Coordinates of C-alpha atoms in Angstrom, one line a residue:
X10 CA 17.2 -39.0 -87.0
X11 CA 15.3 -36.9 -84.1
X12 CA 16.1 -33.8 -82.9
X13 CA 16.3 -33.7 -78.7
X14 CA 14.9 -30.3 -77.9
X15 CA 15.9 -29.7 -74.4
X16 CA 14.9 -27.0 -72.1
X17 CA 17.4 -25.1 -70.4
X18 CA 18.0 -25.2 -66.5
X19 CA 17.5 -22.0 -64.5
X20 CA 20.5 -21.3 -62.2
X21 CA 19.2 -21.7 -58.7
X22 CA 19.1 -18.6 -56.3
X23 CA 20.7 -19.3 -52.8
X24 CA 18.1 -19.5 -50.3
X25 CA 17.7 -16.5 -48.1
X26 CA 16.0 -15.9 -45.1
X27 CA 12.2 -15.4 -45.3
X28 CA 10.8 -12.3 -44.3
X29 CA 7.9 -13.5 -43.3
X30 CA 6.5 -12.7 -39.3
X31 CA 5.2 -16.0 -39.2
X32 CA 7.5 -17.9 -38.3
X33 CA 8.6 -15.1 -35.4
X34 CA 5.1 -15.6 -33.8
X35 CA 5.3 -19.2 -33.8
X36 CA 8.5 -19.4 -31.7
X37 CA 7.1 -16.7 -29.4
X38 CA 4.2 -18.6 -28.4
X39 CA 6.2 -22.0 -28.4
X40 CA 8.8 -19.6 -25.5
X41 CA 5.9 -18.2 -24.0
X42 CA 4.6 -21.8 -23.4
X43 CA 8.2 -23.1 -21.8
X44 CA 8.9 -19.2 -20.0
X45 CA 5.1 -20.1 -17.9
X46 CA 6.0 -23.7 -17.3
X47 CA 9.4 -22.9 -15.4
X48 CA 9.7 -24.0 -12.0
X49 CA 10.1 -20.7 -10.4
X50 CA 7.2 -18.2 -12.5
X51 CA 5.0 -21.0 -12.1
X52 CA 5.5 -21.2 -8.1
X53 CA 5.5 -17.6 -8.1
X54 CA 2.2 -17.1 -9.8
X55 CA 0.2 -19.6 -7.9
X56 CA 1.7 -17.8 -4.3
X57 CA 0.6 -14.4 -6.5
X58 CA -3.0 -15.3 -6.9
X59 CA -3.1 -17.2 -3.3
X60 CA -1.7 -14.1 -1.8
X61 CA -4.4 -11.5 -3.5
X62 CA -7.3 -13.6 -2.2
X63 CA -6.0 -13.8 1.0
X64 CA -4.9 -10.2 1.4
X65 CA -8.5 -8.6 -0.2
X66 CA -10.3 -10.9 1.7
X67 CA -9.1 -9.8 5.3
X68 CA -11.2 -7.7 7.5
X69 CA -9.0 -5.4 8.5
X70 CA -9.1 -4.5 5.1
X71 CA -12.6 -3.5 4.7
X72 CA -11.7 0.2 4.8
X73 CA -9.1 0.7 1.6
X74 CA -7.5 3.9 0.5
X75 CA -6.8 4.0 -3.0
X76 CA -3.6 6.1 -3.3
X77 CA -2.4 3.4 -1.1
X78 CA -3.3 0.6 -2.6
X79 CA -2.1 1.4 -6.0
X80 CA 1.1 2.1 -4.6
X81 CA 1.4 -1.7 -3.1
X82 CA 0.8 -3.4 -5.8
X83 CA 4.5 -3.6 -7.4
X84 CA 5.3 -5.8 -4.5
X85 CA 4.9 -9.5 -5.6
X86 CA 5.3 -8.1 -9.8
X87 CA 9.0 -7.3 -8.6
X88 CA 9.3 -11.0 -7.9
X89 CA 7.6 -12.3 -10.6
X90 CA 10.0 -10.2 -12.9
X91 CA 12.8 -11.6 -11.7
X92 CA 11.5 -15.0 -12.5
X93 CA 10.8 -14.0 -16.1
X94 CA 14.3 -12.3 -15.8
X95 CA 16.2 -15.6 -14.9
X96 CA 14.1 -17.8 -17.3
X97 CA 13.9 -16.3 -20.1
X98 CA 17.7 -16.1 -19.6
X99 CA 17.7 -19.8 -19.9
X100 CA 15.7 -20.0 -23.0
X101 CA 18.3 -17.9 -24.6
X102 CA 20.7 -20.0 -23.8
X103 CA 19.2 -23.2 -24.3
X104 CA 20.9 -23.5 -27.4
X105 CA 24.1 -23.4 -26.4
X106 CA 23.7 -25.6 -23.9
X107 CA 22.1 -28.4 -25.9
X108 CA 24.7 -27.4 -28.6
X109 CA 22.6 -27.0 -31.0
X110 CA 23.7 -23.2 -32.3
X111 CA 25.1 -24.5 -35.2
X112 CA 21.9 -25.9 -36.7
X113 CA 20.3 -22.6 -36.4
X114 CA 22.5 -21.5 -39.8
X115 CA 19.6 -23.9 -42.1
X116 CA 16.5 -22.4 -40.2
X117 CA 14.4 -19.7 -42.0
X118 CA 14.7 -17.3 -38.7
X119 CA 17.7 -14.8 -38.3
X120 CA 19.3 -14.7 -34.8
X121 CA 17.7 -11.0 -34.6
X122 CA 14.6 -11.8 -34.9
X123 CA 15.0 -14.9 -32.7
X124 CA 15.5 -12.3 -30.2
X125 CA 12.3 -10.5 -30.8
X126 CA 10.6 -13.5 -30.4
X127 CA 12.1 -14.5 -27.0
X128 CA 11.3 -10.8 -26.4
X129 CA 7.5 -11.7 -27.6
X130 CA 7.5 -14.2 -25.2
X131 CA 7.3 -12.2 -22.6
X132 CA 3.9 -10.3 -23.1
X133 CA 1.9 -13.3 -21.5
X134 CA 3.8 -13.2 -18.5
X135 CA 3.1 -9.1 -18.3
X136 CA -0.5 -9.0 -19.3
X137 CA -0.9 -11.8 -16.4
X138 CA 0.7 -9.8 -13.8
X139 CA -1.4 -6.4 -15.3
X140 CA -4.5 -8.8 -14.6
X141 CA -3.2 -9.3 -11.1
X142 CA -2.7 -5.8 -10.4
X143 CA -6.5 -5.1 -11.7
X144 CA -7.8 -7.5 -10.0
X145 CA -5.6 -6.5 -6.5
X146 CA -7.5 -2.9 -7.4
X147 CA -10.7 -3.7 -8.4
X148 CA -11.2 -5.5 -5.3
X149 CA -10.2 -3.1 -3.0
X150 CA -12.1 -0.6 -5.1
X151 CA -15.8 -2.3 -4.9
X152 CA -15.3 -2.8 -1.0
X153 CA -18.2 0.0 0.6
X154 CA -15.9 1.2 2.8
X155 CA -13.0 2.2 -0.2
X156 CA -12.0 6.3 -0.1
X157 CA -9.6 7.8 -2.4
X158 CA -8.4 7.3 -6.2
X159 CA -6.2 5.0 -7.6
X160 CA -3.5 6.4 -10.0
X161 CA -3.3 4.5 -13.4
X162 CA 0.5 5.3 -13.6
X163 CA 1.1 3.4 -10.2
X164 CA -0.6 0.4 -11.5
X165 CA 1.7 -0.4 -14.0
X166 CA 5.1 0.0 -12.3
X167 CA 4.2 -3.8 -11.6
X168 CA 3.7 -5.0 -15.4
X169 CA 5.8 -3.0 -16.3
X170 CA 8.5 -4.0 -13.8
X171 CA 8.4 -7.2 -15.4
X172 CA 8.6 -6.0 -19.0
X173 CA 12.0 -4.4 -18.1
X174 CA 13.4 -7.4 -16.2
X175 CA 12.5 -10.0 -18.4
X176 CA 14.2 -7.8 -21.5
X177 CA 17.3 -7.7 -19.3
X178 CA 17.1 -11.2 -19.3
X179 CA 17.4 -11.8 -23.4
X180 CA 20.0 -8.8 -23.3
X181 CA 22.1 -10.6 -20.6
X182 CA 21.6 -14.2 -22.2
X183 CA 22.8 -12.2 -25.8
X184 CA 25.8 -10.3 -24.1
X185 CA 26.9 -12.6 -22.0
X186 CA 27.2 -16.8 -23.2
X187 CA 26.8 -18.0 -19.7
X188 CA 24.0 -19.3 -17.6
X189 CA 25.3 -17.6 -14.5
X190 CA 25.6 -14.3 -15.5
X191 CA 21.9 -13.8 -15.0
X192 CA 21.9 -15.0 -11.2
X193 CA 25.1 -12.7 -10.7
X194 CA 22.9 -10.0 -11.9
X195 CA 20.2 -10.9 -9.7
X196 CA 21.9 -11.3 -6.7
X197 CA 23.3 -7.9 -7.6
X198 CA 19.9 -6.0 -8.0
X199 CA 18.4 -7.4 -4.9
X200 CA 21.3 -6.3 -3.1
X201 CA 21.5 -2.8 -4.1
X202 CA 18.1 -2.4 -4.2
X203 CA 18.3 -3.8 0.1
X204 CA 20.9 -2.3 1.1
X205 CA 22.7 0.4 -1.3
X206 CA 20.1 2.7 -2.8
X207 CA 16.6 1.8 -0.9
X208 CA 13.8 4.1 -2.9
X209 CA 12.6 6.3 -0.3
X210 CA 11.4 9.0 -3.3
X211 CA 12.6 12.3 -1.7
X212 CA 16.0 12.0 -3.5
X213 CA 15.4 11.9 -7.5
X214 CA 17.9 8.8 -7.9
X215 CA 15.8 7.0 -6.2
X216 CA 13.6 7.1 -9.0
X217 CA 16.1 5.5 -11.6
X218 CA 14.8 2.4 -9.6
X219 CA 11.8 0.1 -11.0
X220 CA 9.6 0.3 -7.7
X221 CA 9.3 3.3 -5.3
X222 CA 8.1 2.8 -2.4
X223 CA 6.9 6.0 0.1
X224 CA 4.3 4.9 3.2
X225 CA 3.8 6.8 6.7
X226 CA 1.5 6.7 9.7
X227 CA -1.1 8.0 8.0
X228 CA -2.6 8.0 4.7
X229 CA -2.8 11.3 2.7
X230 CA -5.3 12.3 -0.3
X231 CA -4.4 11.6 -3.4
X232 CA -3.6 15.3 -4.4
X233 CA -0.9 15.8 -1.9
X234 CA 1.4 12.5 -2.8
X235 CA 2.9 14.6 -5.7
X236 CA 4.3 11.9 -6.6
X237 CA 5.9 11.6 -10.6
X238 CA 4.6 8.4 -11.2
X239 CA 3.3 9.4 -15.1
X240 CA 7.0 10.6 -15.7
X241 CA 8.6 6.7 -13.8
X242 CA 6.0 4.8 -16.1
X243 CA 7.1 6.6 -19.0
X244 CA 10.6 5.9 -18.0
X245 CA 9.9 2.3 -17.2
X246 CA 8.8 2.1 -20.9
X247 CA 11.8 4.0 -22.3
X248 CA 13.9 1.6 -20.8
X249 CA 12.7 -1.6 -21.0
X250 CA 12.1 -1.1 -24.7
X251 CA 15.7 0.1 -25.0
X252 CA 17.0 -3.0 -23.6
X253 CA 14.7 -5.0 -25.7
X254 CA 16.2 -3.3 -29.2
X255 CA 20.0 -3.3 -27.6
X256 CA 19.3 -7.1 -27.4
X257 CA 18.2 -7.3 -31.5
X258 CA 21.1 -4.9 -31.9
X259 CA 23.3 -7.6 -30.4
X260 CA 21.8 -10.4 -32.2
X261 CA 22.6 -8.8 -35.7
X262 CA 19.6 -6.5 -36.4
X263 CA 20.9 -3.7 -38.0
X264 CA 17.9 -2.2 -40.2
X265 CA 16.0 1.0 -40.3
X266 CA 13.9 0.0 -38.3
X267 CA 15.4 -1.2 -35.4
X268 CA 18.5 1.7 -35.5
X269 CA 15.0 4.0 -35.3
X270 CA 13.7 2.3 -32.8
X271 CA 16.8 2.2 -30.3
X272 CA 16.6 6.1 -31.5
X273 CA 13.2 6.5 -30.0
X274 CA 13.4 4.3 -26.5
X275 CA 16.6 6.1 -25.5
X276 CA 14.6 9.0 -26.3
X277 CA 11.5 8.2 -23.9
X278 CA 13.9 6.7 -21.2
X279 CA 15.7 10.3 -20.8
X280 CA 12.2 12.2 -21.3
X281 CA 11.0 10.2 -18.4
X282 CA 13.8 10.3 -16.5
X283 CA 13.9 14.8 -16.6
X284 CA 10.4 14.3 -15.6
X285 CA 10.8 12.6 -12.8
X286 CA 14.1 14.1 -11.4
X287 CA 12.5 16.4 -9.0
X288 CA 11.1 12.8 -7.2
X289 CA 8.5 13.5 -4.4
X290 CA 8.5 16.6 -2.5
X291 CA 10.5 16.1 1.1
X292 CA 9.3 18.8 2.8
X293 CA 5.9 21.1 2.8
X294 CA 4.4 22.5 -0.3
X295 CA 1.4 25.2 -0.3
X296 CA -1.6 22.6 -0.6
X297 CA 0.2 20.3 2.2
X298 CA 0.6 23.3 4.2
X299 CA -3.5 24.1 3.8
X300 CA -4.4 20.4 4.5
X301 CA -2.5 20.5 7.8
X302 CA -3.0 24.5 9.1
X303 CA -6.4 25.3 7.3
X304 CA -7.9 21.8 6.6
X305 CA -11.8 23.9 6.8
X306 CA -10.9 25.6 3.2
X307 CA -10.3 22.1 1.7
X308 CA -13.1 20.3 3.4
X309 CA -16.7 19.6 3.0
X310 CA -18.9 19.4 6.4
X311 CA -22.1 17.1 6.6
X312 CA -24.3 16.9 9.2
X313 CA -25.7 13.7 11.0
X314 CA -27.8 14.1 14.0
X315 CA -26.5 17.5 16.0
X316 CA -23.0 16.9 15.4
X317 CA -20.8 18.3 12.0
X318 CA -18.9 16.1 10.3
X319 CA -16.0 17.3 7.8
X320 CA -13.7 15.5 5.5
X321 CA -11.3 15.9 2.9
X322 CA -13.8 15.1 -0.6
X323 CA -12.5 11.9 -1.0
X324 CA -13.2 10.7 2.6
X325 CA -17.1 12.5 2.7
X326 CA -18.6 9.0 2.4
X327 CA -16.9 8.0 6.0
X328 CA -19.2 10.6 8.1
X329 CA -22.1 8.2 8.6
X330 CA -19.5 5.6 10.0
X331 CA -17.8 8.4 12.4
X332 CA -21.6 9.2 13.2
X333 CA -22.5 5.7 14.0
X334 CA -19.6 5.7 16.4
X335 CA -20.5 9.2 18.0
X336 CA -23.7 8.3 18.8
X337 CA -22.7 5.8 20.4
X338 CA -20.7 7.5 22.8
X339 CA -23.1 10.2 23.4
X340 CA -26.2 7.3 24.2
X341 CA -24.0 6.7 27.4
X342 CA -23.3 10.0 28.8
X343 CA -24.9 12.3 30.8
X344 CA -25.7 15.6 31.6
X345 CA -25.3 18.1 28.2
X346 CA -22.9 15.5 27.1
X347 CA -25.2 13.5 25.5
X348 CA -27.0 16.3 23.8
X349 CA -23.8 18.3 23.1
X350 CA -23.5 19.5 19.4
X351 CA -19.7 18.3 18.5
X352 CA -17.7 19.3 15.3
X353 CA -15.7 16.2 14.1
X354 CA -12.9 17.4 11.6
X355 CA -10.9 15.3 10.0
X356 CA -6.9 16.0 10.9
X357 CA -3.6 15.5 9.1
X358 CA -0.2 16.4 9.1
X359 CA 1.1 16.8 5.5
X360 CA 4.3 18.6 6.3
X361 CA 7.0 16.0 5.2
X362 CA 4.6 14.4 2.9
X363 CA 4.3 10.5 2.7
X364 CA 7.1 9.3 5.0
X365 CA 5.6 11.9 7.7
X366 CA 5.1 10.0 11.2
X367 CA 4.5 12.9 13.3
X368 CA 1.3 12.9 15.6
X369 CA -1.5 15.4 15.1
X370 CA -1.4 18.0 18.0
X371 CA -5.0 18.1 20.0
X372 CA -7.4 20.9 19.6
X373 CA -8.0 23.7 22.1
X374 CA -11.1 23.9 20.4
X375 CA -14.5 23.6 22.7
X376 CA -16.4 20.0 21.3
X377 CA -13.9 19.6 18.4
X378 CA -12.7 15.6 18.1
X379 CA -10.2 14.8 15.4
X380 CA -10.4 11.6 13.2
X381 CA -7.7 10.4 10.9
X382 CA -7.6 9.0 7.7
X383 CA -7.6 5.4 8.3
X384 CA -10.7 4.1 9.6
X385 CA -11.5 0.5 10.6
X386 CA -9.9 -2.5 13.1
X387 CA -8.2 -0.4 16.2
X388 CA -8.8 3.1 14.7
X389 CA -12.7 2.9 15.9
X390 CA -12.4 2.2 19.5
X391 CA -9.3 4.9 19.4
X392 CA -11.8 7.7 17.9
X393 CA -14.3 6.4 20.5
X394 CA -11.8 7.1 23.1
X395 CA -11.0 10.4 21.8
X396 CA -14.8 11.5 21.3
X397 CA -15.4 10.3 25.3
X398 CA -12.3 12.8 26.3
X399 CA -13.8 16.0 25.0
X400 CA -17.3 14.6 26.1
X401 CA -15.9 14.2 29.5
X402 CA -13.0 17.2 29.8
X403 CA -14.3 19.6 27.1
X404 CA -11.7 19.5 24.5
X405 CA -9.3 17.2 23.4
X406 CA -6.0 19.1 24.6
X407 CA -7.6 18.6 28.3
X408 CA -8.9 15.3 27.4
X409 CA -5.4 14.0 26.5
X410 CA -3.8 15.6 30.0
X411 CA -6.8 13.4 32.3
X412 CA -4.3 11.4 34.7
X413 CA -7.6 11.2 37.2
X414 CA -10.3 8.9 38.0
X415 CA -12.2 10.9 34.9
X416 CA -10.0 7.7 32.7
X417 CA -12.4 5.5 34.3
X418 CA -15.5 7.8 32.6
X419 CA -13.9 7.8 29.5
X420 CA -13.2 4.2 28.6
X421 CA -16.7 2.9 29.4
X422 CA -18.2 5.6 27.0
X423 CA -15.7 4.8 24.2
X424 CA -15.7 1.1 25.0
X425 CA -19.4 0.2 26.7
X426 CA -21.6 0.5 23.5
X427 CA -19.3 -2.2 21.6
X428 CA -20.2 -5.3 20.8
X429 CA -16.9 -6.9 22.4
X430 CA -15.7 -4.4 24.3
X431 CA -13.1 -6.6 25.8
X432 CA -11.5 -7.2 22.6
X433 CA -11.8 -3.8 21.9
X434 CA -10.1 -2.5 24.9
X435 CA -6.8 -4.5 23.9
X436 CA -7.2 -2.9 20.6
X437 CA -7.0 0.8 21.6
X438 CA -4.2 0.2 24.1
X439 CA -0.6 0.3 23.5
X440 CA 0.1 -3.2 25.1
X441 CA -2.7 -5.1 24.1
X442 CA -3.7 -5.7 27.4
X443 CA -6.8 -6.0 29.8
X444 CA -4.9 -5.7 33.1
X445 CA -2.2 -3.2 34.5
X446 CA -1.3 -0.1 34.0
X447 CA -0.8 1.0 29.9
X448 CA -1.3 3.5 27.1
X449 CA -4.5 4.6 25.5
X450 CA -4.1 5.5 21.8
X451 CA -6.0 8.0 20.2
X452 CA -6.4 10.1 17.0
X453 CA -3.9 13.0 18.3
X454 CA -1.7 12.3 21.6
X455 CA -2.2 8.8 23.4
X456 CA -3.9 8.7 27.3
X457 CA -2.9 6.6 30.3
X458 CA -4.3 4.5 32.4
X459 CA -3.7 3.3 35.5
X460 CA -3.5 -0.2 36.5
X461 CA -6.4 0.4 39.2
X462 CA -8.6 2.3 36.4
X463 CA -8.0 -0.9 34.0
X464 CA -9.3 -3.1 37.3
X465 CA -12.4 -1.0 37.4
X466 CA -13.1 -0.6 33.5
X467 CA -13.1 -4.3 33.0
X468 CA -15.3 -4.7 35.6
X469 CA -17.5 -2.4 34.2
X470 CA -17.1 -4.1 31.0
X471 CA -18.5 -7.0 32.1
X472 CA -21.5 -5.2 34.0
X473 CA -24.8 -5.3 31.7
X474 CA -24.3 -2.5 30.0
X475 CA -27.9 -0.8 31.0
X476 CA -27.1 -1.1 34.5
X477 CA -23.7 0.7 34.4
X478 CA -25.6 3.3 31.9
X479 CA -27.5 4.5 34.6
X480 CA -25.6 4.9 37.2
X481 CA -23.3 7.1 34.5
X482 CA -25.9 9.4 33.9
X483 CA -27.5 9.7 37.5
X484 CA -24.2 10.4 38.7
X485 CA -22.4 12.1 35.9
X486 CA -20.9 15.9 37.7
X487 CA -19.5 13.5 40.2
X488 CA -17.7 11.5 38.1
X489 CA -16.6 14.2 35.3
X490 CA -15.1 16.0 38.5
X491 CA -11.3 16.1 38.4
X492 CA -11.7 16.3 42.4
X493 CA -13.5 13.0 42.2
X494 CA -11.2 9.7 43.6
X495 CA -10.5 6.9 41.3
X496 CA -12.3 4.7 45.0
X497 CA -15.4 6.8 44.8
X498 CA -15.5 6.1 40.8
X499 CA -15.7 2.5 42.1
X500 CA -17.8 3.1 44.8
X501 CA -20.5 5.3 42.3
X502 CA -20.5 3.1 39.7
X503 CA -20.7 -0.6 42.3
X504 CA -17.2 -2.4 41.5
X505 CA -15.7 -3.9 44.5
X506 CA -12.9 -1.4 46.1
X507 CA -9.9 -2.7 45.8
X508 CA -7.5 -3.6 48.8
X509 CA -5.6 -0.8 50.7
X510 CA -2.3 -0.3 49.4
X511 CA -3.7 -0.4 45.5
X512 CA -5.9 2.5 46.9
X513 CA -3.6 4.8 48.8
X514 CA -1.1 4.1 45.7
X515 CA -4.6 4.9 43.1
X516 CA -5.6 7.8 45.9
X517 CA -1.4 9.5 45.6
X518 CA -1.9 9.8 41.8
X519 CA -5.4 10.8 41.9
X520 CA -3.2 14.2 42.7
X521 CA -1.8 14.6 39.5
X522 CA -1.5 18.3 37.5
X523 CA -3.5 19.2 34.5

C-alpha cells in the first residue's frame, strides 16, 4: 500500500492592477506617435517651420527688436494647440468609437492613468513648438542689426499655449463621450477670442486669455512694456496642469497624490492670475513719462564724425547706421550745411504705452533730427528726409512747415546719395509714388510735395549724381531761400521748365505761410 503525499494548492489572489509606470510610458509614446501623425498637427507643423524660414529670412527684417519679437511668437503655437486640442480629443475617444471600452477591464492600465498617458502624449508636440519659438528667437537675435531683449516669460505663452489646449482636449474627450464636443469648443474659443473679448492688455481680463497681444507704431524698450508676462506664464502653468489632474480626477484617480496635486495647480493658477490682474499699464507711468519728456536722462550719446548721436541703451549699437545715413546727407549740401555739427536724439512717445499711435512732435531745437525706434526698409530714406529738412530750414518744426521750392532741396539730399533712389522715393512717400503731388513721411510730422516738385526731383534723380552735387553746393543760399521759385529751382539746378499753366499754378503756391 503507498501513501499519496500531496501538496496543497495556494488559493489564487485576484489579479490587480500593476503599479508599475511602465506600461504608462509605453502608451504615451505609442499616442504621441498617432497625436504627430494626424492630418491637421502634421499640416500645421510643416506650414510652422515653412513660415519661420520665410519670415527670418526677409529683408525687411534685418533690423529686429527683441521685446517685439518675443511677443509674436504665440502666433502660429495658438494654431498648433488647437490641433493637439482636437486630436488628442480623438485619441480619447478612439475607444469608444471602435467599441472597444469594454476590453480595457483585462488590461493592466487603470482608466486614470490612461489619462496621464494621453496627457504624456502631449510633451512632444510642446517641446517642438518651444523649439520653434527658439529658433523664431534665436534667429532674429544673431541678425547684426537686432536691438532690445527678449523676455523668457513671452517665449513660452506659445508652448505653453499648447500645453493648456491639448489638456482641455483629454478633459473634454473625459467629460464629455462625444467626438463633437471638442469642435463645439473650438469654434467657441475662436469666436470669443475674434470677436467677444479681444486681448488688448490694458483691461486685466484680458489676461485670463492664453495669448496677449499689445503692438503700436512704434517699438518701445523693453523696460517700459510693463507688461506681467512672469505672472500670465505662471498662470498658463496653473491652469493647464489643473485641467490635466481634473481630467485624472475624472477618469477615477482619486489618490494622495493626485487630490494634492489638483490642490497645488489651483493654487498657481489663482497666484498667477493676482499677479497679473493689474494687466499692462493704459496710460503714462513715471519712466514712460522720462522716456518721452526727458529722453537725455535715460540716454547715452556717442559721437561719429561732428555730429552726436543718442539712444536709449538698448538701441546704442544703431548710431553708426544713423551716421552712415547723415553723412550722407551732409556730402551733398552746401554752405555750413555740410560741416554743421547736428545732435540726432532718438524720440518716442511712451504715454499710452504699447497701443500708443501718436506722432512725435518736431523739435524747436537748432540742428536736432529725431530718429525712431525702428530702423531699416522705408524708415531710412524717411530719417534722410528729415536730416535734409533741418539741414535746409534749421530745425525740424520749420523743416516740417517747407510748402516752398526748398521740398525740391530737400528730397535730393535725403534721396541723391542712395543707391536706388527711385525706389527709395516711393518708399518715403505716403502713396508710393514717383509722380504727382503726395506726402513725405518722416520721423515726427509728414512733408508735402508738390506735383511740380516730384517732376523736378525725379529728374534730378536721374541726373549723375556729381553733376547735380555741384550745382547744389555752388548755388546753395539761392536754393535754401524761401523767396526762391520752385521755376528757378529748375532753372539752377538744369531740369527743363515745365509748361505755363503747371508754372503759374507751382508759382501761386510758391506763396504759401510758414
Amino acid at each position: 500500500m503507498s501513501t499519496v503525499l500531496e501538496t496543497p494548492a495556494r488559493a489564487v489572489e485576484p489579479a490587480h492592477p500593476s503599479r508599475s509606470w511602465a506600461p504608462v510610458f509605453a502608451l504615451a509614446r505609442f499616442e504621441a506617435r498617432e497625436l504627430r501623425m494626424t492630418i491637421p498637427l502634421f499640416g500645421l507643423s510643416i506650414l510652422y517651420v515653412a513660415w519661420i524660414v520665410w519670415d527670418t529670412t526677409q529683408r525687411q527684417g534685418d533690423y529686429p527688436i527683441l521685446q517685439d519679437v518675443d511677443r509674436a511668437t504665440p502666433g502660429m503655437p495658438l494654431l498648433i494647440g488647437l490641433a493637439v486640442m482636437l486630436g488628442v480629443n480623438r485619441a480619447v475617444l478612439r475607444s469608444r468609437r471602435c467599441d472597444t471600452d469594454r476590453h480595457f477591464d483585462v488590461l493592466v492600465v487603470e482608466p486614470w492613468r490612461r489619462t496621464v498617458a494621453h496627457a504624456l502624449s502631449i510633451v512632444p508636440a510642446v517641446l517642438f513648438t518651444a523649439v520653434c519659438v527658439l529658433v523664431q528667437f534665436i534667429w532674429a537675435a544673431l541678425k547684426p542689426g537686432a536691438a532690445g531683449h527678449g523676455s523668457p516669460a513671452e517665449l513660452a505663452v506659445g508652448p505653453l499655449t499648447v500645453l493648456l489646449f491639448g489638456m482641455l482636449g483629454v478633459l473634454l474627450a473625459r467629460l464629455f463621450r462625444s467626438v463633437f464636443a471638442a469642435p463645439v469648443i473650438l469654434v467657441l474659443l475662436l469666436f470669443g477670442m475674434l470677436f467677444v473679448a479681444p486681448s488688448s492688455g490694458s483691461n486685466w481680463t484680458s489676461w485670463l486669455s492664453p495669448v496677449v497681444t499689445e503692438s503700436g507704431s512704434n517699438p518701445l524698450p523693453s523696460d517700459l512694456l510693463e507688461r506681467p508676462a512672469a505672472w500670465h506664464a505662471l498662470y498658463l502653468v496653473g491652469l493647464g496642469l489643473t485641467l490635466a489632474v481634473l481630467a485624472v480626477l475624472v477618469s477615477g484617480g482619486r489618490t494622495t497624490v493626485v487630490k494634492a496635486a489638483i490642490a497645488g495647480s489651483v493654487a498657481l493658477t489663482v497666484v498667477g492670475v493676482v499677479g497679473q490682474s493689474a494687466g499692462t499699464p493704459a496710460g503714462s507711468t513715471p519712466a514712460r513719462d522720462r522716456a518721452t519728456n526727458a529722453p537725455e536722462k535715460v540716454q547715452s550719446c556717442l559721437k561719429h564724425g561732428g555730429s552726436t548721436y543718442c539712444a536709449f541703451p538698448e538701441w546704442t549699437g544703431r548710431t553708426a547706421d544713423w551716421a552712415e545715413v547723415v553723412d550722407r546727407v551732409q556730402n551733398l549740401a552746401g554752405g555750413s550745411a555740410g560741416g554743421e555739427r547736428l545732435t540726432v536724439r532718438q524720440r518716442i512717445d511712451a504715454t499710452y504705452g504699447l497701443t500708443s499711435d501718436t506722432l512725435v512732435s518736431p523739435s524747436t531745437t537748432p540742428g536736432q533730427v529725431t530718429v525712431g525706434t525702428s530702423w531699416g526698409g522705408n524708415r531710412v530714406p524717411e530719417f534722410a528726409a528729415a536730416v535734409a529738412s533741418v539741414l535746409v530750414a534749421g530745425n525740424e518744426k520749420a523743416g516740417s512747415s517747407v510748402c516752398d521750392a526748398r521740398m525740391v532741396t530737400i528730397m535730393w539730399l535725403a534721396l541723391g546719395g542712395e543707391s536706388d533712389p527711385m525706389t527709395a522715393l516711393r518708399n518715403v512717400r505716403l502713396d508710393d509714388s514717383v509722380s504727382g503731388s503726395a506726402i513725405v513721411l518722416s520721423p515726427t510730422e509728414s512733408m508735402s510735395m508738390s506735383a511740380e516738385q516730384t517732376r523736378i526731383v525725379v529728374e534730378l534723380l536721374k541726373k549723375p549724381r556729381y553733376s547735380v552735387a555741384g550745382k547744389v553746393k555752388a548755388k546753395w543760399t539761392e536754393l535754401t531761400s524761401p523767396r526762391t521759385t520752385t521755376a528757378r529751382v529748375a532753372e539752377l539746378l538744369g531740369v527743363p521748365a515745365a509748361d505755363k499753366s503747371a508754372a503759374k499754378a507751382e508759382a501761386d503756391g510758391d506763396s504759401c505761410t510758414e
